[in-house]
Coordinates of C-alpha atoms and ligand atoms in Angstrom, one line a residue:
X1 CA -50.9 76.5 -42.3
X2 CA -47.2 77.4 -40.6
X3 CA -44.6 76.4 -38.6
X4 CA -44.8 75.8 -34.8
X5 CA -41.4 76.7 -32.9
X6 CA -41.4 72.8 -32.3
X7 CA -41.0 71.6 -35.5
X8 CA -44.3 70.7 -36.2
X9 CA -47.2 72.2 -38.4
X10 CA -50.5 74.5 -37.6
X11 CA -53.1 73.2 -39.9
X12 CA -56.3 74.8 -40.7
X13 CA -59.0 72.4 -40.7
X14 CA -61.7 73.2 -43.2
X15 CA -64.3 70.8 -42.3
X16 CA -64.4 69.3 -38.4
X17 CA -66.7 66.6 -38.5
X18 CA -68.4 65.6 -35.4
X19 CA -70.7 62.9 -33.7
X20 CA -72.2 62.0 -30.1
X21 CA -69.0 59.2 -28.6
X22 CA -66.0 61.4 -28.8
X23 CA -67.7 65.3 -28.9
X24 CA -69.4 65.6 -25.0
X25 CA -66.3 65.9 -23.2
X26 CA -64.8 68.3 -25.6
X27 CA -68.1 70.9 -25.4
X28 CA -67.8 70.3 -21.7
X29 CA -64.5 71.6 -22.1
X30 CA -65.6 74.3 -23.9
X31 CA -67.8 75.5 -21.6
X32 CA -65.4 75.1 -18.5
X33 CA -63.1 77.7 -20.1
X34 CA -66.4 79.7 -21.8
X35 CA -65.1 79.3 -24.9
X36 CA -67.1 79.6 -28.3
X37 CA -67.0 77.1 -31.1
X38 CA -64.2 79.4 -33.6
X39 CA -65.8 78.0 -36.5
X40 CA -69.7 76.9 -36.6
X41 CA -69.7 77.3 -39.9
X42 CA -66.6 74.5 -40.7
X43 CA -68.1 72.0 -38.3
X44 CA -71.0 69.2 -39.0
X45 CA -72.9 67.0 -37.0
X46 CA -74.4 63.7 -37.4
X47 CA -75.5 60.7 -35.1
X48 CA -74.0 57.2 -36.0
X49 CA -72.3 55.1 -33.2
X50 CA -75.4 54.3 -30.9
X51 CA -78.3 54.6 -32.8
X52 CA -80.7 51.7 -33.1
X53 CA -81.1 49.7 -36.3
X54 CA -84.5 48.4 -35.5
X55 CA -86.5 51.1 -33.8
X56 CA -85.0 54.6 -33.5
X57 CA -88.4 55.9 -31.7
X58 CA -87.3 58.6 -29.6
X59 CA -86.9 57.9 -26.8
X60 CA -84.0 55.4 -27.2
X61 CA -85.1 52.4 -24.9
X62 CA -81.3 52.9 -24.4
X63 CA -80.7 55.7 -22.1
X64 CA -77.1 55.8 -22.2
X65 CA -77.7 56.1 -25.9
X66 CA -80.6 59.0 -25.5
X67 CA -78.8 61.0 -23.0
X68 CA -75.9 61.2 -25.8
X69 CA -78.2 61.9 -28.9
X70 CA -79.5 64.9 -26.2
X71 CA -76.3 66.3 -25.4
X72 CA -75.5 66.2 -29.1
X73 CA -78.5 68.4 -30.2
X74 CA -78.0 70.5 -27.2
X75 CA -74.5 71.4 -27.9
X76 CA -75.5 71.7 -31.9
X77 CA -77.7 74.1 -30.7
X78 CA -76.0 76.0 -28.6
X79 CA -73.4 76.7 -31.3
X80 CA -75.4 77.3 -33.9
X81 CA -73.7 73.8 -35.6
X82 CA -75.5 71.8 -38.5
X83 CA -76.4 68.6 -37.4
X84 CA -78.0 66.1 -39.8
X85 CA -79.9 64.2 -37.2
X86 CA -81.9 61.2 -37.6
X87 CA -85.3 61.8 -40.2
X88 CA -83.8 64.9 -41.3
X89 CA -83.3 62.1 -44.7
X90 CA -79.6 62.8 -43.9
X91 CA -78.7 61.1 -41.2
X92 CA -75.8 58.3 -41.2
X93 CA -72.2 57.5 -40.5
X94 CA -70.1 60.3 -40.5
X95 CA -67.8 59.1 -43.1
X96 CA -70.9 58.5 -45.4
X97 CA -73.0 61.8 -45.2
X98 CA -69.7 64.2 -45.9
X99 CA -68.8 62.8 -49.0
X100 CA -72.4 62.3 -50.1
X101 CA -73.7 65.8 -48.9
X102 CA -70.7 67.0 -50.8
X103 CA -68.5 68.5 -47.8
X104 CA -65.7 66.4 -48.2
X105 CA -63.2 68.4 -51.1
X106 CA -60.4 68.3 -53.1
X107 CA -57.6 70.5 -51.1
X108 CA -59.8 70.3 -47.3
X109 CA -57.8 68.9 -44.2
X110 CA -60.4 67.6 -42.6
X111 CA -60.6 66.1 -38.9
X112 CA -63.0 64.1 -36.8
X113 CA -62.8 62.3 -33.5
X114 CA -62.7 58.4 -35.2
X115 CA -60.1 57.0 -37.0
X116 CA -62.0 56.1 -40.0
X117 CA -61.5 59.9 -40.9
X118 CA -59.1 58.8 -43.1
X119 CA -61.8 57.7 -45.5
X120 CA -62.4 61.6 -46.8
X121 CA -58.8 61.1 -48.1
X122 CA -60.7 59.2 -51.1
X123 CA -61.4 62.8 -52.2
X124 CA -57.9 64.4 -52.7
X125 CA -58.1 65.9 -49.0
X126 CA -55.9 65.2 -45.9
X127 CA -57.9 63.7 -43.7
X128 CA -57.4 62.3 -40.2
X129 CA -58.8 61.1 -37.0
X130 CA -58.4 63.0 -33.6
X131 CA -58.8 61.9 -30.3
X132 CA -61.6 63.9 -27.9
X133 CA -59.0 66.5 -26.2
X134 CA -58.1 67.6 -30.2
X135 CA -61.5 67.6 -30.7
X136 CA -61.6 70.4 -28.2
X137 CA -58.9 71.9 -29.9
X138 CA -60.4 72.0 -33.0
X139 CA -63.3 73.2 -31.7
X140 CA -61.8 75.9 -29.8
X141 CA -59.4 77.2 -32.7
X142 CA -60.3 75.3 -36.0
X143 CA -56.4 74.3 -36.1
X144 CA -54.1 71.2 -35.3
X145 CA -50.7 70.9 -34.7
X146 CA -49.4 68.1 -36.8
X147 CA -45.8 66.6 -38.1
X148 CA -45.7 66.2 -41.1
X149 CA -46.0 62.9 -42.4
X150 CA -43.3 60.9 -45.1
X151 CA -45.7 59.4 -48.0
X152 CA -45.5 56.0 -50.0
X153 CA -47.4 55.8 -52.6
X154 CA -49.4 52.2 -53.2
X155 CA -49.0 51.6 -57.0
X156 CA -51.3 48.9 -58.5
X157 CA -51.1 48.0 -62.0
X158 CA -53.6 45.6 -63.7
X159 CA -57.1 45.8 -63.6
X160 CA -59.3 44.0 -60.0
X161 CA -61.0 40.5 -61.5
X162 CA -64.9 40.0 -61.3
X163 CA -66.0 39.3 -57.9
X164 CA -62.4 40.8 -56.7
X165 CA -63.3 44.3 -54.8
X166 CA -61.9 47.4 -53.2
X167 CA -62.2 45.5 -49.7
X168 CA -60.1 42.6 -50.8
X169 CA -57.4 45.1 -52.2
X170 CA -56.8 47.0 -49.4
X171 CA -56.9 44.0 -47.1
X172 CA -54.2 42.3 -49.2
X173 CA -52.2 45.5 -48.9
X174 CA -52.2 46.0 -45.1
X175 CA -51.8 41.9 -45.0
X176 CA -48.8 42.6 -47.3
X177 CA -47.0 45.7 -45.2
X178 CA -48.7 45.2 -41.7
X179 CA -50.6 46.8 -39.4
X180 CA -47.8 49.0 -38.7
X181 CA -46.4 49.4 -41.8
X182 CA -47.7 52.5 -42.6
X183 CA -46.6 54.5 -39.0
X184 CA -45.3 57.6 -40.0
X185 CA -46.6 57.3 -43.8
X186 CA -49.6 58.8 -45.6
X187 CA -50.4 56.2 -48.0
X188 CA -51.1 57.8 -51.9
X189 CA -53.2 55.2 -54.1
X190 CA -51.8 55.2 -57.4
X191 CA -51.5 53.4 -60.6
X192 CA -54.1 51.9 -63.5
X193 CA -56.4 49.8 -61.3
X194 CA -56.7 52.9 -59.2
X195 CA -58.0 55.4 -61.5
X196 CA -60.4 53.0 -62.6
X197 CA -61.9 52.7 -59.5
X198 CA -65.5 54.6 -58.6
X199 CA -65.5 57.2 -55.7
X200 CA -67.3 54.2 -53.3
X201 CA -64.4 51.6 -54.0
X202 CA -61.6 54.6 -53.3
X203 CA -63.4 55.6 -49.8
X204 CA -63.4 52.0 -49.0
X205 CA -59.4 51.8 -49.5
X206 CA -58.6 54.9 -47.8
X207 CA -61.0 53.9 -45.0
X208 CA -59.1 51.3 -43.8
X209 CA -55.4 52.9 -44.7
X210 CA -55.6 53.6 -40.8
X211 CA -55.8 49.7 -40.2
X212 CA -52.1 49.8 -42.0
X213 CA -50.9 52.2 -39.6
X214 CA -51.0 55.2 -42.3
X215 CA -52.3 58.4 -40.4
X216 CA -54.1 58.8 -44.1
X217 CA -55.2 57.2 -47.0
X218 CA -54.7 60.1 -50.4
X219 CA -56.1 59.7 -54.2
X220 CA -55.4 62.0 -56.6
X221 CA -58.3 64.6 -57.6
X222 CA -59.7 63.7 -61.1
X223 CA -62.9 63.3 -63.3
X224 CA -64.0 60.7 -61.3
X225 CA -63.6 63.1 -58.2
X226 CA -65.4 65.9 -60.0
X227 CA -68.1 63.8 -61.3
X228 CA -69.2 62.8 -58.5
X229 CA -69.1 66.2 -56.6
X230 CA -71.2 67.6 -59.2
X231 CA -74.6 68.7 -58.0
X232 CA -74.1 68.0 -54.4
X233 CA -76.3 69.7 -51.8
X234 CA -72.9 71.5 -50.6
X235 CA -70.5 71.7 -53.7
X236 CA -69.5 74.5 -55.2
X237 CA -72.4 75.6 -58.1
X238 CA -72.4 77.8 -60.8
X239 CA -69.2 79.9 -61.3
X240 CA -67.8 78.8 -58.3
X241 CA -67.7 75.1 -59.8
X242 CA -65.2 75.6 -62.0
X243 CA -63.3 77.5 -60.5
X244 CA -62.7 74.8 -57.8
X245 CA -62.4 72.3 -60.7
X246 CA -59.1 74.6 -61.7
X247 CA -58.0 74.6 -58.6
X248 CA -58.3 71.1 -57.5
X249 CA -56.9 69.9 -60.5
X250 CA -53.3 71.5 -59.5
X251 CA -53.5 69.6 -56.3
X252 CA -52.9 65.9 -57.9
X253 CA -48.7 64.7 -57.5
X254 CA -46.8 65.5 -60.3
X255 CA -45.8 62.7 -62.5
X256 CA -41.8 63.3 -61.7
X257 CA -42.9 63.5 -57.9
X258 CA -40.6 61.4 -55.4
X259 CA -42.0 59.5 -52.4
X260 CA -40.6 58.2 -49.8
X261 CA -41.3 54.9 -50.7
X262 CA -42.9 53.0 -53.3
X263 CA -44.5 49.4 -52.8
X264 CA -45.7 47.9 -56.4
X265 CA -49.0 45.7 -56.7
X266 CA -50.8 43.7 -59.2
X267 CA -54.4 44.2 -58.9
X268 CA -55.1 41.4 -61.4
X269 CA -53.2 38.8 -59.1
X270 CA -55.5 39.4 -56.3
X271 CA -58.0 36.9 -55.0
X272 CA -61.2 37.1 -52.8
X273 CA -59.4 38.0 -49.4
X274 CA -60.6 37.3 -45.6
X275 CA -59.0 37.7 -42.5
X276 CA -58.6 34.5 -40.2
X277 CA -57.2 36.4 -37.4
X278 CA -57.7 39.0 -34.7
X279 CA -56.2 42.0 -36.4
X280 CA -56.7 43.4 -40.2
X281 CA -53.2 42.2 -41.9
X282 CA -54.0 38.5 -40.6
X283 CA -55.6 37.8 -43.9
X284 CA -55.8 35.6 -46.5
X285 CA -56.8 34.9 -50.3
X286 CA -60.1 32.7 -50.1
X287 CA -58.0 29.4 -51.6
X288 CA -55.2 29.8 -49.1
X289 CA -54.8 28.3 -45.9
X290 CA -54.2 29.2 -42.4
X291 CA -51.1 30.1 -41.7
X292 CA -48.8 27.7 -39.5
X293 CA -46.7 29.2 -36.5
X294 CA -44.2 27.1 -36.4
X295 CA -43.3 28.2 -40.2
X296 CA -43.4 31.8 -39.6
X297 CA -41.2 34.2 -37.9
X298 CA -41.0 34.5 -33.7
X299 CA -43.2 37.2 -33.6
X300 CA -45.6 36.5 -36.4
X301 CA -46.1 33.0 -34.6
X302 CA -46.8 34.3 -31.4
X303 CA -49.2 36.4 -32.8
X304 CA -50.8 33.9 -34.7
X305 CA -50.7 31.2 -32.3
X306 CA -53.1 33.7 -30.1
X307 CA -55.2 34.5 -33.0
X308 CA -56.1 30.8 -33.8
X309 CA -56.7 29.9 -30.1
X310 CA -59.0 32.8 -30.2
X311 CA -60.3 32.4 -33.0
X312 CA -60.8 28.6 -32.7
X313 CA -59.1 27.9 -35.8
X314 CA -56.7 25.1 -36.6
X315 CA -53.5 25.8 -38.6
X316 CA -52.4 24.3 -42.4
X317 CA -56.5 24.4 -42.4
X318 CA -58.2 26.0 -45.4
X319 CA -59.9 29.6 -44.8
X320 CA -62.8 28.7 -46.9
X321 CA -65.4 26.7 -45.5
X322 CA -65.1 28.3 -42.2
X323 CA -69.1 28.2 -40.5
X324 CA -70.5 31.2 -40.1
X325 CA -73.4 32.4 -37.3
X326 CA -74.1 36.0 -38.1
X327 CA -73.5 38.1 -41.7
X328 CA -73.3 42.2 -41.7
X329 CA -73.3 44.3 -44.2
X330 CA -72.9 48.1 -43.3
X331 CA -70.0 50.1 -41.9
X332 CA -68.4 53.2 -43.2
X333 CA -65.5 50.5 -44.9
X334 CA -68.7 49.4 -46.6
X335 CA -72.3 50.5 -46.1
X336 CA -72.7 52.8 -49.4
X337 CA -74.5 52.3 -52.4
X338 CA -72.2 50.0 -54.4
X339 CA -71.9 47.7 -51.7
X340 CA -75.5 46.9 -51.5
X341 CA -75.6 46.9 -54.9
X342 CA -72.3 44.0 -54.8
X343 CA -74.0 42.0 -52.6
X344 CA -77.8 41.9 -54.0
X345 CA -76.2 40.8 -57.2
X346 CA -74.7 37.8 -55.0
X347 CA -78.5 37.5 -53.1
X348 CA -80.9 37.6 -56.1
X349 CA -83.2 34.8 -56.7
X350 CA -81.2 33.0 -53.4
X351 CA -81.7 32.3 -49.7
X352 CA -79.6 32.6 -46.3
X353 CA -78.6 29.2 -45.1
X354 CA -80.4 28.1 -42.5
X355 CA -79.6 28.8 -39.1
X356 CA -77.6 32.0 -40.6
X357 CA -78.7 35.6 -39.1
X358 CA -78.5 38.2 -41.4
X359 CA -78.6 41.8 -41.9
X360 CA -77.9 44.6 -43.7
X361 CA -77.4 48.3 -42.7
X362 CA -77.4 51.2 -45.1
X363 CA -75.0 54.0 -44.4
X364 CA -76.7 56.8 -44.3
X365 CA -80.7 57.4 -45.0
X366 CA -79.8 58.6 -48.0
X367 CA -78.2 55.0 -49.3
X368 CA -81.5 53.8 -48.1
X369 CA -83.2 55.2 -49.8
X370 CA -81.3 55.2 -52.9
X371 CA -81.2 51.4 -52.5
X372 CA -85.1 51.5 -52.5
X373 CA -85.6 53.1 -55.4
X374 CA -83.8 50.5 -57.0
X375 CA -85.6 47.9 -55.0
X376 CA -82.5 46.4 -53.5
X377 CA -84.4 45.8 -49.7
X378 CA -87.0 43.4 -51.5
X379 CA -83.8 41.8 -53.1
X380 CA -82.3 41.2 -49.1
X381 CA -85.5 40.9 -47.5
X382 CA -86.6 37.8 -49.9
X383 CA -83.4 36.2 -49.5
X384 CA -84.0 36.4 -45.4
X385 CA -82.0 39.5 -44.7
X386 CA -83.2 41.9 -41.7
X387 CA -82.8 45.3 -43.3
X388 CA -82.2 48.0 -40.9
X389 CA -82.1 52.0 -40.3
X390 CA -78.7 53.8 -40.8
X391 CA -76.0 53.6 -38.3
X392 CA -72.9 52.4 -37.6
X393 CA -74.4 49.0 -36.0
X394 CA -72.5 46.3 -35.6
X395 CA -69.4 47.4 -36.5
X396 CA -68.6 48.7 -33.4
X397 CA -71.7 47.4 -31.0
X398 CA -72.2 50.4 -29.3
X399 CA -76.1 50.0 -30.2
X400 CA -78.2 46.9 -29.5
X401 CA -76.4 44.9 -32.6
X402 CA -74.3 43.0 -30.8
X403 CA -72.7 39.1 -31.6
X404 CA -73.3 36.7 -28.2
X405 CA -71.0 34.1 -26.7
X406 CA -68.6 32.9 -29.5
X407 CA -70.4 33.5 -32.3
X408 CA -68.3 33.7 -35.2
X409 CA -69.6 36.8 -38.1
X410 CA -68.7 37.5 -41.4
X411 CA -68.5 41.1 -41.7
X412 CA -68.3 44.2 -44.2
X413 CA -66.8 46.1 -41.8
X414 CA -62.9 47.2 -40.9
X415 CA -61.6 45.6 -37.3
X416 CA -61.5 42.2 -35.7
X417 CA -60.0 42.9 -32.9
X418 CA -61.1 40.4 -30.0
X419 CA -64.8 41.6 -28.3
X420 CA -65.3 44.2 -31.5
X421 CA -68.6 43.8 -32.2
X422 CA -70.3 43.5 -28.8
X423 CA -69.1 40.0 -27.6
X424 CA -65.9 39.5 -25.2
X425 CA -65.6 36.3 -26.9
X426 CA -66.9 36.9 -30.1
X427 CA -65.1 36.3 -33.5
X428 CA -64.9 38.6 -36.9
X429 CA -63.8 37.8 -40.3
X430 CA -63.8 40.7 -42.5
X431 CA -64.5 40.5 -46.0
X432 CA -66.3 42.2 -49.1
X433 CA -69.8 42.7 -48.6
X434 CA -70.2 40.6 -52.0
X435 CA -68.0 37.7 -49.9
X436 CA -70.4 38.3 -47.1
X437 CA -73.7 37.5 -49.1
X438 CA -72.1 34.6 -50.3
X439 CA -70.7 33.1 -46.4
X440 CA -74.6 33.8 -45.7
X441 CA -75.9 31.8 -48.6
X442 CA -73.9 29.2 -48.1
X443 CA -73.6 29.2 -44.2
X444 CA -69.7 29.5 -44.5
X445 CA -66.8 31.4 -45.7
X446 CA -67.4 30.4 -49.7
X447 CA -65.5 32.0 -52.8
X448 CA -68.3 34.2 -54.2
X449 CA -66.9 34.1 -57.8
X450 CA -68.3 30.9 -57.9
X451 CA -71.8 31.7 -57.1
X452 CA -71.1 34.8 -59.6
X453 CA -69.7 32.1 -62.1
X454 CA -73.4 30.3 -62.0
X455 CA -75.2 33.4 -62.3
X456 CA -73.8 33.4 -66.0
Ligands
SF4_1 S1 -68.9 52.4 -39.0 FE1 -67.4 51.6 -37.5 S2 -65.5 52.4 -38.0 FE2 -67.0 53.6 -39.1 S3 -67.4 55.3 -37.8 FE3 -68.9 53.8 -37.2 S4 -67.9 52.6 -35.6 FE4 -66.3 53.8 -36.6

């Protein structure tokens, strides 16, 4: 790390993460200047964005989508770059596999070309999304030149009710502070309801601290950090362990540290929480209603005016008991281990309304197979949910998942803008996956605390 003449600040970046949409023109740039990748050995590769769900036979019956995977693998290749491709057993969205494979660290900067980068931030590292010509950068000299950021720290006291989840937390904060309340701000998760949370829940929140305009999302190293680090395929082992341990436990804030802004929560105050509208702070608790236009301010009703006539939604209504066409559970917000596990607790012993299409998409082939052995794809499959292969599906639609016409879906995943997930017309309310095996049971948006309620 130092200081640019400008102002602003080289970074090292410890681990470059990269996948087949945003690295092709950046080799290709590469190559016109015959440049080397600086760093092979701080760069990873994985395939998430295009692959199919249903059947990843090579080769795609996509082209578009095969000539990328190729491209990928010829580039990996050429630079001697890891690259966890599909059947290697790990295989899956890039925010998934770092974590899991144990890449992501306390104390890394770590950079990839998608915005969700700011997931890894779950970890105690400063992590970010580039676009394609940093990627080259990256690639070129393993560095970034960044300004450095102001930080608010996101204090939530309380504890998160049953049937409340990381999902509906961070959706109430970026409903609270906007989609562009956080410009300028990296966001540090802090407070009782925080530490309490399992390394799954705090990637989901720092996931989608880019949907409130924060370049990053930050916790604090601590045991629940280093537990689950422990034993990972590329932790630190033996001596080396603790000695990280040491180190990453001088990285967490001070307790006299000053912010530049603090914003208080209650965790025990918030409800189920689903957006109405087409971006991520248009949200509301599951027993509120849609907001009116003509009560809010001129802005916030011109915005919202556009998002119910897109959405087909009519103000002073109620959010719950919107119908729903199509349910999806997957996504790097929410396609890990303890989402599946959130939302077969909603399925067991019950069945997708009729009409409802349904399906779930594990992370990463190794929260496939993890679910397995626990036997959560009998628990979707017998209550009518497709299970698919790793990927990041429809969360994006750049593979064959797509919604049609004006389908309306109920998703796990972190954007709703208009056409997201494959449709120019098609509609997204996000939600927990938990909230989204319930909207599939009962054909609409439904509270699922009270299916969870008459599980007891
Ligand atoms: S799951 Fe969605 S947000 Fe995450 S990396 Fe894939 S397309 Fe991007």
């Amino acid at each position: 790390m130092s200081d640019l003449p400008g102002g602003a600040t080289q970074l090292f970046v410890g681990l470059h993460l990269i996948h087949e949409v945003t690295s092709p023109q950046a080799f290709a740039a590469l190559a016109e200047k015959k440049l080397q990748v600086y760093c092979p050995e701080c760069t990873v590769a994985t395939v998430d964005h295009i692959v199919p769900t249903v059947n990843q036979q090579r080769p795609f019956a996509d082209h578009l989508a095969e000539e990328m995977l190729r491209t990928l693998e010829s580039n990996c290749k050429k630079h001697k770059i890891e690259f966890f491709n599909i059947g290697s057993g790990q295989q899956g969205i890039v925010h998934v596999i770092a974590p899991e494979l144990g890449l992501t660290q306390p104390g890394m900067t770590v950079a990839c070309g998608d915005s969700h980068t700011s997931t890894h931030g779950a970890f105690g590292a400063i992590a970010f999304g580039i676009g394609t010509s940093q990627v080259r950068d990256v690639l070129a000299s393993q560095s970034l030149a960044m300004n450095k950021l102001k930080v608010r720290r996101i204090w939530f006291d309380g504890q998160l009710t049953k049937g409340v989840y990381a999902k509906d937390l961070i959706l109430h904060v970026i409903r609270s502070l906007g989609v562009k309340g956080g410009v300028g701000y990296a966001y540090e998760f802090a407070g009782p309801a925080i530490d309490s949370l399992s390394m799954e829940e705090r990637m989901t929140i720092c996931n989608m601290a880019i949907e409130g305009g924060a370049r990053c999302g930050y916790f604090n190293p601590d045991s629940v950090t280093f537990d689950y680090l422990k034993g990972r395929q590329k932790s630190p082992s033996n001596a080396q362990w603790n000695h990280a341990v040491n180190w990453w436990k001088s990285l967490a804030s001070d307790s006299s540290a000053v912010f530049d802004d603090e914003v208080h929560f209650d965790a025990s105050k918030i409800a189920p929480t689903v957006t109405w509208g087409i971006t991520p702070a248009q949200g509301l608790a599951i027993n509120e209603d849609i907001p009116i236009p003509e009560s809010m301010g001129a802005n916030e009703g011109l915005m919202a005016t556009e998002a119910c006539s897109y959405m087909n939604l009519k103000p002073g209504t109620s959010i719950s008991g919107i119908p729903i066409d199509v349910c999806f559970i997957g996504s790097c917000t929410n396609g890990r281990l303890s989402d599946l596990k959130a939302a077969a607790e909603v399925l067991k012993g019950r069945h997708v309304a009729e009409g409802i299409k349904a399906f779930v998409v594990p992370g990463s082939e190794q929260v496939a197979k993890a679910a397995k052995a626990i036997g959560l794809d009998k628990v979707f499959l017998s209550a009518g949910f497709e299970w698919r292969q790793p990927g990041c599906s429809m969360c994006l639609a750049m593979n064959p998942d797509k919604l049609e016409g004006r389908q309306i879906s109920a998703s796990s995943s972190n954007r709703n803008f208009k056409g997201r997930q494959g449709s120019a017309n098609g509609r997204t309310l996000l939600m927990s996956p938990a909230m989204v095996a319930a909207a599939a049971i009962k054909g609409k948006v439904t509270d699922v605390r009270e299916i969870l309620r008459t599980h007891n």
